[in-house]
XYZ file of C-alpha atoms in Angstrom:
426
model
C 74.703 99.766 133.535
C 77.926 100.695 135.321
C 79.816 98.722 132.650
C 78.003 100.453 129.814
C 78.626 103.705 131.417
C 82.495 103.276 131.837
C 82.549 102.146 128.079
C 80.777 105.096 127.082
C 83.104 107.235 129.158
C 86.269 105.494 127.690
C 84.921 105.869 124.187
C 84.227 109.422 124.544
C 87.715 109.985 126.025
C 89.188 108.290 122.913
C 87.250 110.225 120.672
C 88.330 113.304 122.128
C 92.059 112.136 121.956
C 91.485 111.323 118.239
C 89.939 114.643 117.662
C 92.679 116.532 119.265
C 95.411 114.371 117.801
C 94.207 114.849 114.183
C 94.052 118.609 114.666
C 97.572 118.613 115.984
C 98.819 116.376 113.394
C 97.328 118.286 110.407
C 97.257 121.747 111.819
C 100.160 122.008 114.397
C 101.946 123.397 115.959
C 98.932 125.169 117.651
C 98.213 126.243 121.191
C 95.634 124.803 123.595
C 93.308 127.653 122.933
C 93.484 127.185 119.262
C 92.613 123.505 119.866
C 89.558 124.466 121.720
C 88.378 126.718 118.765
C 89.120 123.972 116.093
C 87.465 121.220 118.135
C 84.836 122.808 119.981
C 85.895 120.907 123.047
C 85.964 122.736 126.364
C 89.180 124.185 127.789
C 89.118 121.629 130.508
C 88.708 118.762 128.051
C 91.547 120.074 125.963
C 93.828 120.299 129.148
C 93.095 117.096 130.202
C 93.622 115.248 126.875
C 96.703 117.352 125.941
C 98.111 116.172 129.360
C 97.420 112.468 128.387
C 99.159 112.895 125.053
C 102.131 114.746 126.589
C 102.582 112.029 129.195
C 102.329 109.432 126.565
C 104.963 111.249 124.484
C 102.887 111.597 121.541
C 102.741 115.356 121.746
C 105.478 117.787 122.551
C 106.011 121.446 123.013
C 107.157 123.502 119.995
C 107.866 126.840 121.250
C 105.361 129.699 122.021
C 103.731 132.929 120.574
C 102.856 136.045 122.201
C 99.119 136.426 123.330
C 97.217 139.669 123.631
C 97.590 141.129 127.055
C 98.586 137.782 128.766
C 101.283 135.091 129.031
C 102.773 133.654 125.901
C 100.957 130.787 124.565
C 102.661 127.415 124.305
C 102.600 125.599 120.855
C 101.978 121.859 120.624
C 102.670 119.376 117.733
C 102.644 115.652 117.403
C 106.266 114.634 118.244
C 108.029 112.918 115.385
C 109.796 110.485 117.534
C 106.507 109.247 119.316
C 106.327 106.159 116.923
C 107.348 104.719 113.768
C 105.602 103.823 110.660
C 106.799 101.299 107.984
C 105.501 101.517 104.306
C 105.677 98.675 101.976
C 105.505 99.192 98.113
C 104.956 95.758 96.317
C 105.620 96.811 92.811
C 105.934 94.828 89.618
C 109.523 94.542 89.547
C 110.606 95.441 93.280
C 109.554 95.368 96.818
C 110.464 98.520 98.699
C 110.333 98.883 102.371
C 110.655 102.359 104.285
C 110.433 103.183 107.731
C 109.271 106.672 108.960
C 109.008 108.849 112.023
C 105.519 110.196 112.810
C 106.195 113.350 110.579
C 106.782 110.653 107.781
C 110.474 111.679 107.315
C 112.101 108.653 106.043
C 114.556 107.017 108.320
C 115.660 103.892 106.523
C 115.027 102.104 103.165
C 115.288 98.555 101.773
C 114.698 97.386 98.398
C 114.810 94.044 96.457
C 114.084 93.463 92.797
C 111.445 91.201 91.702
C 110.235 89.302 88.342
C 107.124 90.824 86.789
C 104.028 89.229 88.303
C 105.822 87.924 91.278
C 102.995 88.411 93.845
C 100.397 86.772 91.504
C 102.411 83.812 90.242
C 104.490 82.885 93.258
C 103.546 84.989 96.479
C 105.846 83.262 98.678
C 109.112 84.582 97.716
C 107.548 88.214 97.772
C 106.500 87.567 101.202
C 110.023 86.616 102.356
C 111.358 89.590 101.005
C 108.737 91.756 102.700
C 109.667 90.088 105.996
C 113.269 90.585 105.486
C 112.836 94.276 104.336
C 110.806 94.712 107.637
C 113.749 93.497 109.916
C 116.255 95.378 107.641
C 114.585 98.844 108.120
C 114.085 98.300 111.929
C 117.794 97.355 112.337
C 119.048 100.009 110.095
C 117.189 102.749 111.920
C 118.007 101.476 115.282
C 114.278 101.771 116.015
C 112.593 99.526 118.615
C 110.027 97.182 117.057
C 107.797 97.973 119.999
C 107.834 101.506 118.702
C 106.517 100.495 115.308
C 102.920 101.653 115.214
C 102.096 99.463 112.107
C 103.005 98.374 108.638
C 101.232 99.522 105.622
C 101.355 97.342 102.454
C 100.498 98.755 99.116
C 99.804 96.058 96.405
C 98.753 95.685 92.963
C 95.238 94.426 92.199
C 91.968 94.293 94.063
C 92.355 94.001 97.897
C 89.473 92.249 99.337
C 88.904 93.457 103.136
C 87.024 91.082 105.112
C 87.756 88.399 107.830
C 90.699 87.412 105.625
C 92.504 90.029 103.422
C 92.822 88.700 99.949
C 94.663 90.089 97.082
C 93.298 89.483 93.403
C 95.786 90.148 90.921
C 94.902 92.123 87.745
C 96.332 89.361 85.151
C 95.851 85.713 84.729
C 98.013 84.964 87.769
C 96.989 83.304 91.038
C 93.941 85.069 92.538
C 92.865 85.268 96.236
C 96.387 85.512 97.817
C 95.999 85.432 101.566
C 98.685 88.108 102.087
C 98.106 88.802 105.704
C 98.067 85.363 106.768
C 101.248 84.718 104.838
C 102.842 87.673 106.302
C 101.877 86.709 109.898
C 104.263 83.671 109.663
C 107.090 86.111 110.287
C 105.819 89.283 112.045
C 103.475 90.308 114.857
C 103.580 93.932 113.781
C 100.210 95.330 113.050
C 99.311 95.157 109.333
C 97.326 97.262 107.060
C 96.975 96.234 103.462
C 95.325 98.055 100.613
C 95.736 98.813 96.999
C 98.835 100.742 96.298
C 96.869 103.475 94.214
C 94.440 104.044 96.964
C 97.037 104.405 99.550
C 99.244 106.834 97.333
C 96.110 108.738 96.719
C 95.541 109.191 100.499
C 98.964 110.400 100.679
C 98.317 113.114 97.975
C 95.092 114.076 99.694
C 96.708 114.713 102.888
C 100.032 116.134 102.140
C 100.162 116.735 98.397
C 98.051 118.121 95.487
C 94.627 116.964 96.964
C 95.195 119.005 100.255
C 91.936 121.065 100.931
C 89.860 119.127 98.343
C 86.978 116.753 99.507
C 86.183 115.226 96.285
C 89.133 114.356 94.017
C 90.611 111.539 91.713
C 94.252 110.791 91.751
C 94.881 109.189 88.440
C 98.122 107.151 88.340
C 99.973 106.132 85.144
C 102.945 103.878 84.919
C 103.065 100.335 83.307
C 99.535 100.249 84.062
C 96.772 102.693 84.993
C 94.748 102.957 88.050
C 92.814 105.579 90.183
C 91.998 106.547 93.721
C 88.633 108.031 93.977
C 87.946 110.254 97.106
C 84.272 111.436 97.673
C 83.561 113.394 100.808
C 86.997 112.886 101.929
C 86.872 109.230 102.032
C 88.268 106.742 99.459
C 85.605 105.062 97.429
C 85.953 101.399 97.133
C 82.838 100.074 95.763
C 80.970 96.806 96.826
C 84.054 94.606 96.774
C 86.916 97.005 97.056
C 87.563 96.799 93.194
C 86.657 100.579 92.414
C 89.489 102.403 90.876
C 90.362 99.962 87.965
C 90.044 103.054 85.612
C 92.577 101.556 83.389
C 90.160 98.886 82.397
C 87.546 101.010 81.256
C 86.910 100.821 77.490
C 87.969 103.645 75.255
C 87.863 101.921 71.853
C 85.253 99.231 71.023
C 87.051 96.378 69.528
C 90.264 98.068 70.121
C 93.669 97.026 71.263
C 93.990 93.797 73.498
C 94.712 94.438 76.926
C 96.501 92.161 79.371
C 93.543 91.831 81.515
C 91.961 89.904 78.670
C 89.444 92.358 77.413
C 90.051 94.773 74.396
C 90.020 98.454 73.990
C 91.026 99.433 77.696
C 92.213 102.767 78.466
C 95.551 100.984 79.923
C 96.014 99.488 76.251
C 96.505 103.027 75.026
C 98.047 105.093 77.773
C 100.040 102.730 79.820
C 103.813 102.991 79.433
C 104.218 99.739 77.727
C 101.297 100.431 75.542
C 102.775 103.755 74.499
C 106.070 101.990 73.830
C 104.343 99.503 71.625
C 102.309 102.092 69.754
C 105.544 104.058 69.001
C 107.360 100.752 67.762
C 110.064 101.313 70.223
C 113.229 99.656 69.236
C 112.402 100.286 65.367
C 113.121 104.004 65.440
C 116.884 104.090 65.810
C 118.423 106.458 68.406
C 115.932 109.110 68.323
C 114.113 107.708 71.069
C 116.568 105.348 72.851
C 117.727 102.795 70.171
C 116.776 99.138 69.509
C 118.621 97.622 72.697
C 116.323 99.920 74.728
C 113.559 98.765 73.097
C 114.161 95.220 73.650
C 114.933 95.829 77.445
C 111.577 98.016 77.706
C 109.487 95.312 76.050
C 111.063 92.325 78.199
C 110.783 94.239 81.666
C 107.461 96.036 81.069
C 105.220 93.598 79.622
C 103.497 92.747 82.710
C 101.511 95.581 84.633
C 101.405 96.064 88.307
C 97.699 96.931 88.481
C 96.043 100.051 89.932
C 98.259 100.193 92.927
C 101.474 99.223 91.193
C 101.663 102.070 88.497
C 105.047 102.915 89.822
C 106.597 99.549 89.734
C 107.788 99.224 86.113
C 111.392 98.323 85.498
C 114.035 101.192 85.110
C 114.660 100.283 81.367
C 110.977 100.787 80.651
C 111.005 104.057 82.344
C 114.097 105.115 80.333
C 112.755 104.043 77.078
C 109.372 105.979 77.920
C 111.373 109.035 79.080
C 113.372 109.100 75.888
C 110.245 109.086 73.750
C 108.805 111.991 75.809
C 112.117 113.768 75.270
C 112.081 113.042 71.409
C 108.669 114.587 70.869
C 110.161 117.933 70.612
C 112.288 116.889 67.375
C 110.772 113.727 66.178
C 107.445 113.338 64.303
C 106.660 109.983 65.305
C 107.287 110.398 69.028
C 105.327 113.763 68.953
C 102.349 111.941 67.199
C 102.247 109.001 69.970
C 102.208 111.578 72.536
C 99.579 113.614 71.128
C 97.429 110.382 70.457
C 98.141 109.337 74.169
C 96.949 112.792 75.188
C 93.862 112.385 73.379
C 93.141 108.953 74.819
C 93.969 110.175 78.359
C 91.557 113.159 77.889
C 88.905 110.944 77.152
C 89.476 108.855 80.202
C 89.868 111.698 82.451
C 86.446 113.168 80.886
C 84.705 109.752 82.087
C 85.963 110.565 85.519
C 84.642 114.027 85.497
C 81.198 112.852 84.093
C 80.775 109.931 86.613
C 82.318 111.639 89.984
C 82.089 115.396 89.418
C 85.354 115.770 91.457
C 86.981 118.994 92.390
C 90.402 118.000 91.050
C 92.004 115.425 88.807
C 95.592 114.739 89.933
C 97.703 113.095 87.401
C 100.461 111.105 89.016
C 102.581 107.886 88.512
C 106.092 108.034 87.016
C 104.570 107.782 83.325
C 101.672 110.176 84.147
C 104.266 112.839 85.557
C 106.487 112.472 82.383
C 103.333 112.873 80.143
C 101.979 115.701 82.358
C 105.172 117.656 82.166
C 105.302 117.519 78.214
C 101.251 117.448 77.192
C 99.348 118.503 80.082
C 97.768 121.441 77.931
C 96.906 118.579 75.303
C 95.325 116.434 77.927
C 93.411 119.428 79.194
C 92.148 120.355 75.711
C 91.244 116.630 74.945
C 89.310 116.428 78.387
C 87.434 119.586 77.529
C 86.329 118.050 74.237
C 84.834 115.027 75.863
C 83.465 116.068 79.246
C 80.158 117.801 79.987
C 80.865 121.539 79.951
C 79.780 122.426 83.578
C 81.594 119.716 85.286
C 84.711 120.334 83.348
C 84.729 123.935 84.224
C 84.466 123.096 87.904
C 87.394 120.710 87.533
C 90.938 121.335 88.062
C 93.407 119.216 86.397
C 96.915 119.121 87.674
C 99.928 116.982 88.675
C 100.619 115.109 91.730
C 103.333 116.634 94.041
C 104.692 113.674 96.093
C 106.720 112.569 93.236
C 106.871 109.420 91.010
C 107.654 107.069 93.648
C 105.234 107.428 96.422
C 103.535 104.044 97.091
C 105.677 103.322 100.240
C 104.787 106.739 101.689
C 101.242 106.110 100.880
C 101.257 102.775 102.539
C 102.700 104.402 105.618
C 99.470 106.372 105.914
C 97.461 103.379 106.319
C 98.738 102.781 109.922
C 98.980 106.345 110.500
C 95.117 106.670 109.810
C 94.427 103.925 112.229
C 96.727 105.591 114.836
C 94.879 108.910 114.558
C 91.389 107.400 114.490
C 92.169 105.516 117.787
C 93.697 108.452 119.402
C 97.225 107.303 119.399
C 96.057 104.192 121.631
C 98.392 101.138 120.713
């Protein structure tokens, strides 16, 4: 009984630490009095837990504010230097590793190019690049390895969470890649592995366009198409963690072939390479980039990085896509293709609205932001024509705020979420 009581007290204290740490992280700087009002904890509990967090150097004072008829109130915040987070973006054509402080300010970055489909077809070199990147950012930043709270890894495809984390690719490459086990051969740092779209979606919900919403879909478009679905503030994963493969919902029965092996998938119409193919890139002269750019775009962009790797297309493909978007103001074919893309995208977004009834649809990914910047009104109009009227009227459709290249940042929120949930306990 005594052991049970001790465990209960320990769990209660850790829960209180977590509650206060989350409020300090997302609402800080705040005073002790404000923490009591925000959490419902007694002043004694707040004082005790804040004292622990200060002693652990996870929280620091951040000035003071005047109070009514009393002494100034000291403000508190999570200490940016209280730990470090690493985010890894395994894209289609690169591995990018970034090291952040607790405020998610970037302190170091390392990047290495990949051949398309690297993780699926030959995971060992990709693992080697990740491990090299981990060492590189720690050395470059001067951080102590012991101060690294954890490493988040955002990958393409389906991430099966279980006794062993397995990555299943979106194309005909190798499935069931034991990524965590492979990484364990070279690092003892805590590892958190998830689909890159889910990770990036969490970052948008916490720090970007999703703030304040409990139900949202972050729709990411790059070479491929994916989505992070958030219901009641929690990512929706489905029975086997494959929820969010929005790009492989069908918008045209018997339609264009998709690289997943099916036909008529949304990705086969609105993914960046699909748009280039429908335009006939390389056959339209210099109005949208020229034939040479078309050959490069086709070579580098033919394989897609899955729901999580929507930001992993090659630079040539991105330049080609941007050229088409830019030419739409003066070239009829470019304008026609973008209008068609907006229509297909509107139909796909309407499906999300009808299925999930979100407060917000957030359009992101490097190609999604380019499209949204040019044809967002057309996307909204197409969505309205396909969605149920009332759910559509209750849904905001806007653009992501964290930029086109936020997978590594999103991956860093994976260990951050664990850190906050455990009250900063290592």
